[in-house]
């Protein structure tokens, strides 16, 4: 687990975050558990029902808006540093879920952060951005009910960042993010601009806004909520709400996928053959011999293959429960067999997704105004 020198969990959007115990985050960061809100959600998503979305800040405000059919927004995005992977797929599905449940949707291509954090020049991130937007459209995002933009081209977001610069000291930035070069602090202020953009006059003024993200992004939410409060008198900002999803395990069994190791994850653009190979080489929570596994069962809690089913590839909750309890813990399935079944599901999904993605490339170029 990543911790600071005092043993407190470190949530770092610019570094690596490993979480051993999600329960601890409720106490350490004042994040609220999502589960008690489930019965109030009219049609909870699979991620909500399965505890993949485990925490929130002020989500009651969104529930209220949904119940009263009031205007609200969803805002999230992607850092264009490569092709869609399983983490970005998770966030995209959450944005689309809220869009399909009445939210005005905002999706940001965080190219300033890609430059400041990952040194990706704008010319390169533009290429990724086109693919990323085509992925988003292929997954069901409706551009007519949403706004997709690049940070570097969106003046309103940059104007907000300039404004917010007066509301925060260097000491606060260091306390939230740790010691970094100025550009990263600037990109954090731009992210605050992204999160509050839906509440500006041009987009209809103050409104509840939910930001669905991985838990490692929480520092951006803390900064933005503080800025929304500081600038509330003039701009009437409503403090943004957030939901937090767990981080999917790496295929090597470590707690988070790493782009440094291409065998630890796969993207939606890779060939079915490569994906099949990566799944086949994946770590599992299996026993050393088939006989032991049948007799004692295996451990889904440490298994990335189980995570893949849980997060993305089993549609029905009863199939997830059956895999966890009967098949895996009950020793009814062996890891090789389980991997083969998953490979078929994943490669079928990826082939279909790639077909839809190709159909949406021109549309993505048009939205981003890139030739
Ligand atoms: S049986 Fe499946 S879920 Fe269980 S440890 Fe093996 S691969 Fe993982």
mmCIF file of C-alpha atoms and ligand atoms in Angstrom:
data_model
loop_
_atom_site.group_PDB
_atom_site.id
_atom_site.type_symbol
_atom_site.label_atom_id
_atom_site.label_comp_id
_atom_site.label_asym_id
_atom_site.label_seq_id
_atom_site.Cartn_x
_atom_site.Cartn_y
_atom_site.Cartn_z
ATOM 1 C CA UNK A 1 0.000 0.000 0.000
ATOM 2 C CA UNK A 2 1.283 3.559 -0.661
ATOM 3 C CA UNK A 3 1.555 5.385 2.627
ATOM 4 C CA UNK A 4 3.149 8.617 3.820
ATOM 5 C CA UNK A 5 5.871 8.644 6.542
ATOM 6 C CA UNK A 6 3.099 8.628 9.202
ATOM 7 C CA UNK A 7 1.581 5.434 7.821
ATOM 8 C CA UNK A 8 -1.409 7.240 6.283
ATOM 9 C CA UNK A 9 -2.608 6.056 2.863
ATOM 10 C CA UNK A 10 -1.316 8.252 0.047
ATOM 11 C CA UNK A 11 -3.729 8.983 -2.807
ATOM 12 C CA UNK A 12 -1.608 10.318 -5.629
ATOM 13 C CA UNK A 13 -3.089 11.210 -9.020
ATOM 14 C CA UNK A 14 0.430 11.908 -10.333
ATOM 15 C CA UNK A 15 2.074 8.755 -9.014
ATOM 16 C CA UNK A 16 1.228 5.217 -8.000
ATOM 17 C CA UNK A 17 -1.554 4.432 -5.579
ATOM 18 C CA UNK A 18 -1.955 0.984 -4.055
ATOM 19 C CA UNK A 19 -4.839 0.381 -1.708
ATOM 20 C CA UNK A 20 -4.726 -2.673 0.549
ATOM 21 C CA UNK A 21 -7.826 -1.835 2.569
ATOM 22 C CA UNK A 22 -10.548 0.332 1.048
ATOM 23 C CA UNK A 23 -12.409 0.446 4.378
ATOM 24 C CA UNK A 24 -9.591 2.523 5.899
ATOM 25 C CA UNK A 25 -10.232 5.320 3.418
ATOM 26 C CA UNK A 26 -13.597 6.141 4.991
ATOM 27 C CA UNK A 27 -11.911 7.184 8.194
ATOM 28 C CA UNK A 28 -8.687 8.595 6.768
ATOM 29 C CA UNK A 29 -10.220 10.803 4.078
ATOM 30 C CA UNK A 30 -13.842 11.288 5.135
ATOM 31 C CA UNK A 31 -15.067 9.394 2.059
ATOM 32 C CA UNK A 32 -18.545 7.950 2.633
ATOM 33 C CA UNK A 33 -19.436 4.311 1.867
ATOM 34 C CA UNK A 34 -21.599 4.002 -1.245
ATOM 35 C CA UNK A 35 -23.445 0.820 -0.247
ATOM 36 C CA UNK A 36 -26.026 2.433 2.104
ATOM 37 C CA UNK A 37 -27.207 4.630 -0.800
ATOM 38 C CA UNK A 38 -27.832 1.701 -3.150
ATOM 39 C CA UNK A 39 -31.528 1.200 -2.265
ATOM 40 C CA UNK A 40 -32.198 4.844 -3.157
ATOM 41 C CA UNK A 41 -30.665 4.551 -6.625
ATOM 42 C CA UNK A 42 -33.447 3.861 -9.155
ATOM 43 C CA UNK A 43 -31.373 1.622 -11.466
ATOM 44 C CA UNK A 44 -27.931 1.121 -9.935
ATOM 45 C CA UNK A 45 -25.183 0.197 -12.372
ATOM 46 C CA UNK A 46 -23.327 -3.137 -12.149
ATOM 47 C CA UNK A 47 -20.314 -1.308 -10.667
ATOM 48 C CA UNK A 48 -22.519 0.169 -7.936
ATOM 49 C CA UNK A 49 -24.274 -3.130 -7.155
ATOM 50 C CA UNK A 50 -21.013 -5.087 -7.005
ATOM 51 C CA UNK A 51 -19.131 -2.657 -4.755
ATOM 52 C CA UNK A 52 -16.668 -1.659 -7.501
ATOM 53 C CA UNK A 53 -17.949 1.847 -6.773
ATOM 54 C CA UNK A 54 -17.348 1.779 -3.034
ATOM 55 C CA UNK A 55 -17.291 5.405 -1.893
ATOM 56 C CA UNK A 56 -18.583 8.897 -2.512
ATOM 57 C CA UNK A 57 -18.626 12.498 -1.395
ATOM 58 C CA UNK A 58 -22.012 14.240 -1.242
ATOM 59 C CA UNK A 59 -23.701 11.808 -3.624
ATOM 60 C CA UNK A 60 -26.999 12.430 -1.769
ATOM 61 C CA UNK A 61 -27.184 15.709 -3.716
ATOM 62 C CA UNK A 62 -27.186 13.757 -6.991
ATOM 63 C CA UNK A 63 -29.796 11.308 -5.704
ATOM 64 C CA UNK A 64 -32.004 14.247 -4.843
ATOM 65 C CA UNK A 65 -31.587 15.715 -8.342
ATOM 66 C CA UNK A 66 -32.361 12.335 -9.968
ATOM 67 C CA UNK A 67 -35.454 11.841 -7.787
ATOM 68 C CA UNK A 68 -36.785 15.357 -8.399
ATOM 69 C CA UNK A 69 -35.931 15.277 -12.121
ATOM 70 C CA UNK A 70 -33.729 18.345 -11.618
ATOM 71 C CA UNK A 71 -30.880 19.334 -13.852
ATOM 72 C CA UNK A 72 -27.503 17.822 -12.919
ATOM 73 C CA UNK A 73 -24.217 17.081 -14.653
ATOM 74 C CA UNK A 74 -21.631 14.335 -14.833
ATOM 75 C CA UNK A 75 -18.018 15.285 -15.484
ATOM 76 C CA UNK A 76 -14.939 13.123 -15.964
ATOM 77 C CA UNK A 77 -12.347 12.437 -18.607
ATOM 78 C CA UNK A 78 -9.182 10.765 -19.770
ATOM 79 C CA UNK A 79 -5.502 11.613 -19.893
ATOM 80 C CA UNK A 80 -4.590 10.973 -23.566
ATOM 81 C CA UNK A 81 -1.397 9.016 -22.984
ATOM 82 C CA UNK A 82 -2.400 5.885 -24.891
ATOM 83 C CA UNK A 83 -5.301 3.683 -25.920
ATOM 84 C CA UNK A 84 -8.304 2.889 -23.736
ATOM 85 C CA UNK A 85 -7.502 0.305 -21.072
ATOM 86 C CA UNK A 86 -9.650 -1.254 -18.373
ATOM 87 C CA UNK A 87 -9.317 1.699 -15.973
ATOM 88 C CA UNK A 88 -10.401 4.304 -18.521
ATOM 89 C CA UNK A 89 -13.140 1.925 -19.699
ATOM 90 C CA UNK A 90 -14.506 1.941 -16.137
ATOM 91 C CA UNK A 91 -14.707 5.735 -15.938
ATOM 92 C CA UNK A 92 -16.216 6.011 -19.435
ATOM 93 C CA UNK A 93 -18.944 3.516 -18.525
ATOM 94 C CA UNK A 94 -19.748 5.511 -15.396
ATOM 95 C CA UNK A 95 -20.049 8.776 -17.351
ATOM 96 C CA UNK A 96 -22.305 7.069 -19.905
ATOM 97 C CA UNK A 97 -24.420 5.548 -17.113
ATOM 98 C CA UNK A 98 -25.166 8.999 -15.643
ATOM 99 C CA UNK A 99 -25.734 10.463 -19.121
ATOM 100 C CA UNK A 100 -28.321 7.743 -19.745
ATOM 101 C CA UNK A 101 -29.895 8.646 -16.393
ATOM 102 C CA UNK A 102 -30.533 12.293 -17.167
ATOM 103 C CA UNK A 103 -27.184 14.027 -16.581
ATOM 104 C CA UNK A 104 -25.700 16.588 -18.913
ATOM 105 C CA UNK A 105 -22.352 14.921 -19.654
ATOM 106 C CA UNK A 106 -18.919 16.548 -19.845
ATOM 107 C CA UNK A 107 -15.885 14.557 -20.958
ATOM 108 C CA UNK A 108 -12.489 16.164 -20.880
ATOM 109 C CA UNK A 109 -9.371 15.170 -22.781
ATOM 110 C CA UNK A 110 -6.765 16.084 -20.174
ATOM 111 C CA UNK A 111 -3.966 16.875 -22.612
ATOM 112 C CA UNK A 112 -2.434 19.534 -20.358
ATOM 113 C CA UNK A 113 -2.031 16.919 -17.634
ATOM 114 C CA UNK A 114 -0.663 14.414 -20.199
ATOM 115 C CA UNK A 115 1.986 16.999 -21.078
ATOM 116 C CA UNK A 116 2.806 18.051 -17.519
ATOM 117 C CA UNK A 117 2.653 14.607 -15.931
ATOM 118 C CA UNK A 118 3.730 12.293 -18.762
ATOM 119 C CA UNK A 119 5.648 14.653 -21.091
ATOM 120 C CA UNK A 120 3.389 13.760 -24.011
ATOM 121 C CA UNK A 121 3.606 16.586 -26.565
ATOM 122 C CA UNK A 122 0.261 17.989 -27.740
ATOM 123 C CA UNK A 123 0.775 16.689 -31.324
ATOM 124 C CA UNK A 124 1.044 13.145 -29.963
ATOM 125 C CA UNK A 125 -1.773 13.402 -27.424
ATOM 126 C CA UNK A 126 -4.080 14.672 -30.196
ATOM 127 C CA UNK A 127 -3.696 11.332 -31.978
ATOM 128 C CA UNK A 128 -4.559 9.430 -28.818
ATOM 129 C CA UNK A 129 -7.437 11.847 -28.171
ATOM 130 C CA UNK A 130 -9.125 10.938 -31.477
ATOM 131 C CA UNK A 131 -8.940 7.235 -30.616
ATOM 132 C CA UNK A 132 -10.093 7.851 -27.042
ATOM 133 C CA UNK A 133 -13.147 9.808 -28.200
ATOM 134 C CA UNK A 134 -13.960 7.131 -30.796
ATOM 135 C CA UNK A 135 -13.828 4.582 -27.933
ATOM 136 C CA UNK A 136 -16.169 6.713 -25.851
ATOM 137 C CA UNK A 137 -18.660 7.008 -28.726
ATOM 138 C CA UNK A 138 -18.396 3.271 -29.437
ATOM 139 C CA UNK A 139 -19.309 2.593 -25.808
ATOM 140 C CA UNK A 140 -22.514 4.618 -26.154
ATOM 141 C CA UNK A 141 -21.725 8.234 -25.214
ATOM 142 C CA UNK A 142 -24.265 10.486 -26.936
ATOM 143 C CA UNK A 143 -22.466 13.621 -28.185
ATOM 144 C CA UNK A 144 -25.800 15.411 -28.631
ATOM 145 C CA UNK A 145 -26.348 15.302 -24.879
ATOM 146 C CA UNK A 146 -22.754 15.942 -23.941
ATOM 147 C CA UNK A 147 -19.716 18.130 -24.331
ATOM 148 C CA UNK A 148 -16.327 16.649 -25.223
ATOM 149 C CA UNK A 149 -13.307 18.944 -25.259
ATOM 150 C CA UNK A 150 -9.539 19.213 -24.973
ATOM 151 C CA UNK A 151 -8.179 21.151 -21.982
ATOM 152 C CA UNK A 152 -5.553 22.916 -24.081
ATOM 153 C CA UNK A 153 -8.215 24.357 -26.403
ATOM 154 C CA UNK A 154 -10.922 25.190 -23.860
ATOM 155 C CA UNK A 155 -10.442 28.828 -22.865
ATOM 156 C CA UNK A 156 -13.213 28.772 -20.244
ATOM 157 C CA UNK A 157 -11.413 26.043 -18.309
ATOM 158 C CA UNK A 158 -8.122 27.921 -18.481
ATOM 159 C CA UNK A 159 -9.876 31.130 -17.334
ATOM 160 C CA UNK A 160 -11.203 29.290 -14.288
ATOM 161 C CA UNK A 161 -7.705 27.985 -13.538
ATOM 162 C CA UNK A 162 -6.354 31.562 -13.606
ATOM 163 C CA UNK A 163 -9.129 32.656 -11.256
ATOM 164 C CA UNK A 164 -8.503 29.744 -8.879
ATOM 165 C CA UNK A 165 -4.775 30.524 -8.711
ATOM 166 C CA UNK A 166 -5.682 33.329 -6.301
ATOM 167 C CA UNK A 167 -7.506 30.971 -3.975
ATOM 168 C CA UNK A 168 -4.723 28.543 -3.208
ATOM 169 C CA UNK A 169 -1.206 28.809 -1.807
ATOM 170 C CA UNK A 170 1.853 26.783 -2.743
ATOM 171 C CA UNK A 171 1.810 25.277 0.759
ATOM 172 C CA UNK A 172 -1.721 23.937 0.153
ATOM 173 C CA UNK A 173 -0.745 22.456 -3.206
ATOM 174 C CA UNK A 174 2.232 20.728 -1.595
ATOM 175 C CA UNK A 175 0.052 19.430 1.236
ATOM 176 C CA UNK A 176 -2.452 17.952 -1.237
ATOM 177 C CA UNK A 177 -0.145 16.700 -3.998
ATOM 178 C CA UNK A 178 3.373 16.612 -2.537
ATOM 179 C CA UNK A 179 6.384 18.375 -4.067
ATOM 180 C CA UNK A 180 6.134 18.746 -7.866
ATOM 181 C CA UNK A 181 7.099 21.133 -10.672
ATOM 182 C CA UNK A 182 4.805 24.133 -11.174
ATOM 183 C CA UNK A 183 3.245 22.711 -14.339
ATOM 184 C CA UNK A 184 1.612 19.896 -12.387
ATOM 185 C CA UNK A 185 0.089 22.356 -9.931
ATOM 186 C CA UNK A 186 -1.143 24.330 -12.937
ATOM 187 C CA UNK A 187 -2.708 21.204 -14.433
ATOM 188 C CA UNK A 188 -4.415 20.547 -11.059
ATOM 189 C CA UNK A 189 -5.951 24.037 -11.209
ATOM 190 C CA UNK A 190 -7.080 23.302 -14.765
ATOM 191 C CA UNK A 191 -8.702 20.087 -13.512
ATOM 192 C CA UNK A 192 -10.571 22.180 -10.936
ATOM 193 C CA UNK A 193 -11.700 24.297 -13.903
ATOM 194 C CA UNK A 194 -12.870 21.126 -15.704
ATOM 195 C CA UNK A 195 -14.893 19.991 -12.702
ATOM 196 C CA UNK A 196 -16.633 23.347 -12.283
ATOM 197 C CA UNK A 197 -17.100 24.081 -16.004
ATOM 198 C CA UNK A 198 -20.632 22.537 -16.021
ATOM 199 C CA UNK A 199 -21.665 25.161 -13.467
ATOM 200 C CA UNK A 200 -20.592 28.214 -15.466
ATOM 201 C CA UNK A 201 -23.104 30.628 -17.002
ATOM 202 C CA UNK A 202 -22.486 29.307 -20.527
ATOM 203 C CA UNK A 203 -23.638 25.857 -19.410
ATOM 204 C CA UNK A 204 -26.708 26.981 -17.492
ATOM 205 C CA UNK A 205 -25.164 28.018 -14.153
ATOM 206 C CA UNK A 206 -24.805 26.221 -10.820
ATOM 207 C CA UNK A 207 -26.015 22.643 -10.713
ATOM 208 C CA UNK A 208 -25.193 19.434 -8.818
ATOM 209 C CA UNK A 209 -22.307 17.710 -10.578
ATOM 210 C CA UNK A 210 -21.028 14.207 -10.037
ATOM 211 C CA UNK A 211 -17.439 13.281 -10.861
ATOM 212 C CA UNK A 212 -16.949 9.510 -11.193
ATOM 213 C CA UNK A 213 -13.275 8.632 -10.802
ATOM 214 C CA UNK A 214 -10.787 6.077 -9.524
ATOM 215 C CA UNK A 215 -9.921 6.615 -5.869
ATOM 216 C CA UNK A 216 -6.423 7.878 -6.756
ATOM 217 C CA UNK A 217 -8.033 11.022 -8.212
ATOM 218 C CA UNK A 218 -9.563 12.143 -4.912
ATOM 219 C CA UNK A 219 -6.962 14.923 -4.299
ATOM 220 C CA UNK A 220 -8.409 16.779 -7.335
ATOM 221 C CA UNK A 221 -11.836 16.578 -5.749
ATOM 222 C CA UNK A 222 -10.599 17.869 -2.410
ATOM 223 C CA UNK A 223 -8.894 20.822 -4.100
ATOM 224 C CA UNK A 224 -11.934 21.617 -6.249
ATOM 225 C CA UNK A 225 -14.417 21.368 -3.388
ATOM 226 C CA UNK A 226 -12.269 23.806 -1.441
ATOM 227 C CA UNK A 227 -12.116 26.214 -4.401
ATOM 228 C CA UNK A 228 -15.864 25.915 -5.044
ATOM 229 C CA UNK A 229 -16.398 26.972 -1.434
ATOM 230 C CA UNK A 230 -13.933 29.873 -1.634
ATOM 231 C CA UNK A 231 -15.496 31.250 -4.826
ATOM 232 C CA UNK A 232 -19.107 30.460 -3.901
ATOM 233 C CA UNK A 233 -20.209 34.057 -3.284
ATOM 234 C CA UNK A 234 -19.499 35.330 -6.758
ATOM 235 C CA UNK A 235 -20.075 32.147 -8.805
ATOM 236 C CA UNK A 236 -22.649 30.319 -6.618
ATOM 237 C CA UNK A 237 -20.797 27.033 -7.200
ATOM 238 C CA UNK A 238 -22.354 23.935 -5.675
ATOM 239 C CA UNK A 239 -19.666 21.755 -4.165
ATOM 240 C CA UNK A 240 -19.104 18.889 -6.635
ATOM 241 C CA UNK A 241 -20.072 15.352 -5.637
ATOM 242 C CA UNK A 242 -17.960 12.321 -6.504
ATOM 243 C CA UNK A 243 -18.065 8.558 -6.707
ATOM 244 C CA UNK A 244 -14.955 6.406 -6.316
ATOM 245 C CA UNK A 245 -14.257 3.086 -7.938
ATOM 246 C CA UNK A 246 -11.702 0.529 -6.855
ATOM 247 C CA UNK A 247 -8.566 0.107 -8.965
ATOM 248 C CA UNK A 248 -8.560 -3.071 -11.061
ATOM 249 C CA UNK A 249 -5.632 -5.386 -10.334
ATOM 250 C CA UNK A 250 -2.743 -5.775 -12.709
ATOM 251 C CA UNK A 251 -2.513 -9.066 -14.634
ATOM 252 C CA UNK A 252 0.680 -9.811 -12.677
ATOM 253 C CA UNK A 253 -1.329 -9.735 -9.454
ATOM 254 C CA UNK A 254 -0.064 -6.390 -8.140
ATOM 255 C CA UNK A 255 -2.731 -3.989 -6.895
ATOM 256 C CA UNK A 256 -2.771 -1.635 -9.905
ATOM 257 C CA UNK A 257 -2.022 -1.881 -13.616
ATOM 258 C CA UNK A 258 1.190 -0.181 -14.673
ATOM 259 C CA UNK A 259 1.816 1.257 -18.112
ATOM 260 C CA UNK A 260 5.489 0.500 -17.611
ATOM 261 C CA UNK A 261 4.736 -3.218 -17.928
ATOM 262 C CA UNK A 262 2.655 -3.973 -21.064
ATOM 263 C CA UNK A 263 2.028 -7.557 -19.867
ATOM 264 C CA UNK A 264 0.253 -6.206 -16.762
ATOM 265 C CA UNK A 265 -2.768 -4.910 -18.671
ATOM 266 C CA UNK A 266 -4.346 -4.843 -22.125
ATOM 267 C CA UNK A 267 -5.934 -2.101 -24.173
ATOM 268 C CA UNK A 268 -9.089 -2.229 -26.258
ATOM 269 C CA UNK A 269 -6.979 -1.674 -29.378
ATOM 270 C CA UNK A 270 -4.807 -4.772 -29.036
ATOM 271 C CA UNK A 271 -5.400 -7.809 -31.225
ATOM 272 C CA UNK A 272 -7.505 -10.632 -29.775
ATOM 273 C CA UNK A 273 -4.449 -12.912 -30.072
ATOM 274 C CA UNK A 274 -2.271 -10.621 -27.923
ATOM 275 C CA UNK A 275 -5.054 -10.200 -25.362
ATOM 276 C CA UNK A 276 -5.564 -13.978 -25.240
ATOM 277 C CA UNK A 277 -1.847 -14.435 -24.568
ATOM 278 C CA UNK A 278 -1.850 -11.857 -21.783
ATOM 279 C CA UNK A 279 -4.854 -13.494 -20.110
ATOM 280 C CA UNK A 280 -3.250 -16.891 -20.441
ATOM 281 C CA UNK A 281 -0.034 -15.630 -18.738
ATOM 282 C CA UNK A 282 -1.920 -13.820 -15.976
ATOM 283 C CA UNK A 283 -1.309 -14.426 -12.295
ATOM 284 C CA UNK A 284 -4.211 -16.155 -10.476
ATOM 285 C CA UNK A 285 -5.215 -17.055 -6.956
ATOM 286 C CA UNK A 286 -5.023 -20.763 -7.844
ATOM 287 C CA UNK A 287 -3.445 -23.660 -5.926
ATOM 288 C CA UNK A 288 -0.196 -25.373 -6.991
ATOM 289 C CA UNK A 289 -1.983 -28.550 -8.181
ATOM 290 C CA UNK A 290 -5.396 -29.309 -9.698
ATOM 291 C CA UNK A 291 -6.051 -31.864 -6.957
ATOM 292 C CA UNK A 292 -5.479 -29.281 -4.213
ATOM 293 C CA UNK A 293 -7.624 -26.718 -5.982
ATOM 294 C CA UNK A 294 -10.527 -29.167 -6.290
ATOM 295 C CA UNK A 295 -10.185 -30.122 -2.625
ATOM 296 C CA UNK A 296 -9.442 -26.710 -1.024
ATOM 297 C CA UNK A 297 -10.707 -24.159 -3.561
ATOM 298 C CA UNK A 298 -8.781 -21.069 -4.772
ATOM 299 C CA UNK A 299 -8.578 -17.418 -3.744
ATOM 300 C CA UNK A 300 -10.563 -14.954 -5.921
ATOM 301 C CA UNK A 301 -9.662 -12.001 -3.661
ATOM 302 C CA UNK A 302 -6.096 -11.865 -4.998
ATOM 303 C CA UNK A 303 -6.969 -12.888 -8.563
ATOM 304 C CA UNK A 304 -6.919 -10.449 -11.523
ATOM 305 C CA UNK A 305 -8.997 -12.896 -13.585
ATOM 306 C CA UNK A 306 -11.774 -12.628 -11.009
ATOM 307 C CA UNK A 307 -11.452 -8.799 -11.122
ATOM 308 C CA UNK A 308 -11.937 -8.837 -14.896
ATOM 309 C CA UNK A 309 -15.212 -10.729 -14.544
ATOM 310 C CA UNK A 310 -16.318 -8.546 -11.617
ATOM 311 C CA UNK A 311 -15.469 -5.155 -13.144
ATOM 312 C CA UNK A 312 -16.353 -5.720 -16.777
ATOM 313 C CA UNK A 313 -17.030 -9.081 -18.282
ATOM 314 C CA UNK A 314 -19.886 -10.820 -16.484
ATOM 315 C CA UNK A 315 -23.172 -9.108 -17.203
ATOM 316 C CA UNK A 316 -25.206 -10.890 -14.548
ATOM 317 C CA UNK A 317 -24.542 -10.473 -10.827
ATOM 318 C CA UNK A 318 -25.496 -14.094 -10.174
ATOM 319 C CA UNK A 319 -22.657 -15.250 -12.445
ATOM 320 C CA UNK A 320 -20.176 -13.170 -10.418
ATOM 321 C CA UNK A 321 -21.486 -14.624 -7.147
ATOM 322 C CA UNK A 322 -21.356 -18.160 -8.552
ATOM 323 C CA UNK A 323 -17.762 -17.704 -9.732
ATOM 324 C CA UNK A 324 -16.669 -16.318 -6.360
ATOM 325 C CA UNK A 325 -18.403 -18.795 -4.066
ATOM 326 C CA UNK A 326 -18.976 -22.044 -5.919
ATOM 327 C CA UNK A 327 -16.602 -22.194 -8.831
ATOM 328 C CA UNK A 328 -13.489 -20.550 -7.368
ATOM 329 C CA UNK A 329 -13.698 -20.881 -3.583
ATOM 330 C CA UNK A 330 -15.606 -24.151 -3.926
ATOM 331 C CA UNK A 331 -12.949 -25.646 -6.201
ATOM 332 C CA UNK A 332 -15.385 -26.403 -9.025
ATOM 333 C CA UNK A 333 -13.302 -24.735 -11.734
ATOM 334 C CA UNK A 334 -9.605 -24.748 -12.488
ATOM 335 C CA UNK A 335 -7.781 -21.536 -13.366
ATOM 336 C CA UNK A 336 -6.918 -22.650 -16.927
ATOM 337 C CA UNK A 337 -10.559 -23.371 -17.660
ATOM 338 C CA UNK A 338 -11.642 -20.063 -16.151
ATOM 339 C CA UNK A 339 -9.080 -18.170 -18.218
ATOM 340 C CA UNK A 340 -10.282 -19.851 -21.420
ATOM 341 C CA UNK A 341 -13.878 -18.850 -20.723
ATOM 342 C CA UNK A 342 -12.785 -15.265 -20.010
ATOM 343 C CA UNK A 343 -10.655 -15.110 -23.167
ATOM 344 C CA UNK A 344 -13.691 -15.930 -25.305
ATOM 345 C CA UNK A 345 -15.835 -13.252 -23.595
ATOM 346 C CA UNK A 346 -13.104 -10.587 -23.756
ATOM 347 C CA UNK A 347 -12.070 -11.220 -27.352
ATOM 348 C CA UNK A 348 -15.705 -11.238 -28.549
ATOM 349 C CA UNK A 349 -16.220 -7.910 -26.775
ATOM 350 C CA UNK A 350 -12.995 -6.396 -28.136
ATOM 351 C CA UNK A 351 -13.710 -7.443 -31.754
ATOM 352 C CA UNK A 352 -17.148 -5.844 -31.623
ATOM 353 C CA UNK A 353 -15.806 -2.762 -29.855
ATOM 354 C CA UNK A 354 -13.049 -2.289 -32.430
ATOM 355 C CA UNK A 355 -15.614 -2.490 -35.232
ATOM 356 C CA UNK A 356 -17.759 0.241 -33.603
ATOM 357 C CA UNK A 357 -14.665 2.303 -32.831
ATOM 358 C CA UNK A 358 -13.620 2.332 -36.501
ATOM 359 C CA UNK A 359 -17.092 3.593 -37.414
ATOM 360 C CA UNK A 360 -16.691 6.493 -34.963
ATOM 361 C CA UNK A 361 -13.213 7.753 -35.885
ATOM 362 C CA UNK A 362 -14.471 10.445 -38.300
ATOM 363 C CA UNK A 363 -17.041 11.608 -35.796
ATOM 364 C CA UNK A 364 -14.311 11.839 -33.131
ATOM 365 C CA UNK A 365 -12.160 13.983 -35.462
ATOM 366 C CA UNK A 366 -15.112 16.225 -36.132
ATOM 367 C CA UNK A 367 -15.873 16.669 -32.398
ATOM 368 C CA UNK A 368 -12.250 17.513 -31.610
ATOM 369 C CA UNK A 369 -11.832 19.545 -34.812
ATOM 370 C CA UNK A 370 -8.703 17.618 -35.727
ATOM 371 C CA UNK A 371 -7.963 16.823 -39.408
HETATM 372 S S1 LIG B 1 -10.428 -20.235 -10.430
HETATM 373 FE FE1 LIG B 1 -10.577 -18.370 -11.639
HETATM 374 S S2 LIG B 1 -11.105 -16.766 -10.183
HETATM 375 FE FE2 LIG B 1 -10.371 -18.524 -9.002
HETATM 376 S S3 LIG B 1 -8.196 -18.139 -8.684
HETATM 377 FE FE3 LIG B 1 -8.359 -19.403 -10.523
HETATM 378 S S4 LIG B 1 -8.484 -17.929 -12.227
HETATM 379 FE FE4 LIG B 1 -8.869 -16.829 -10.335
#
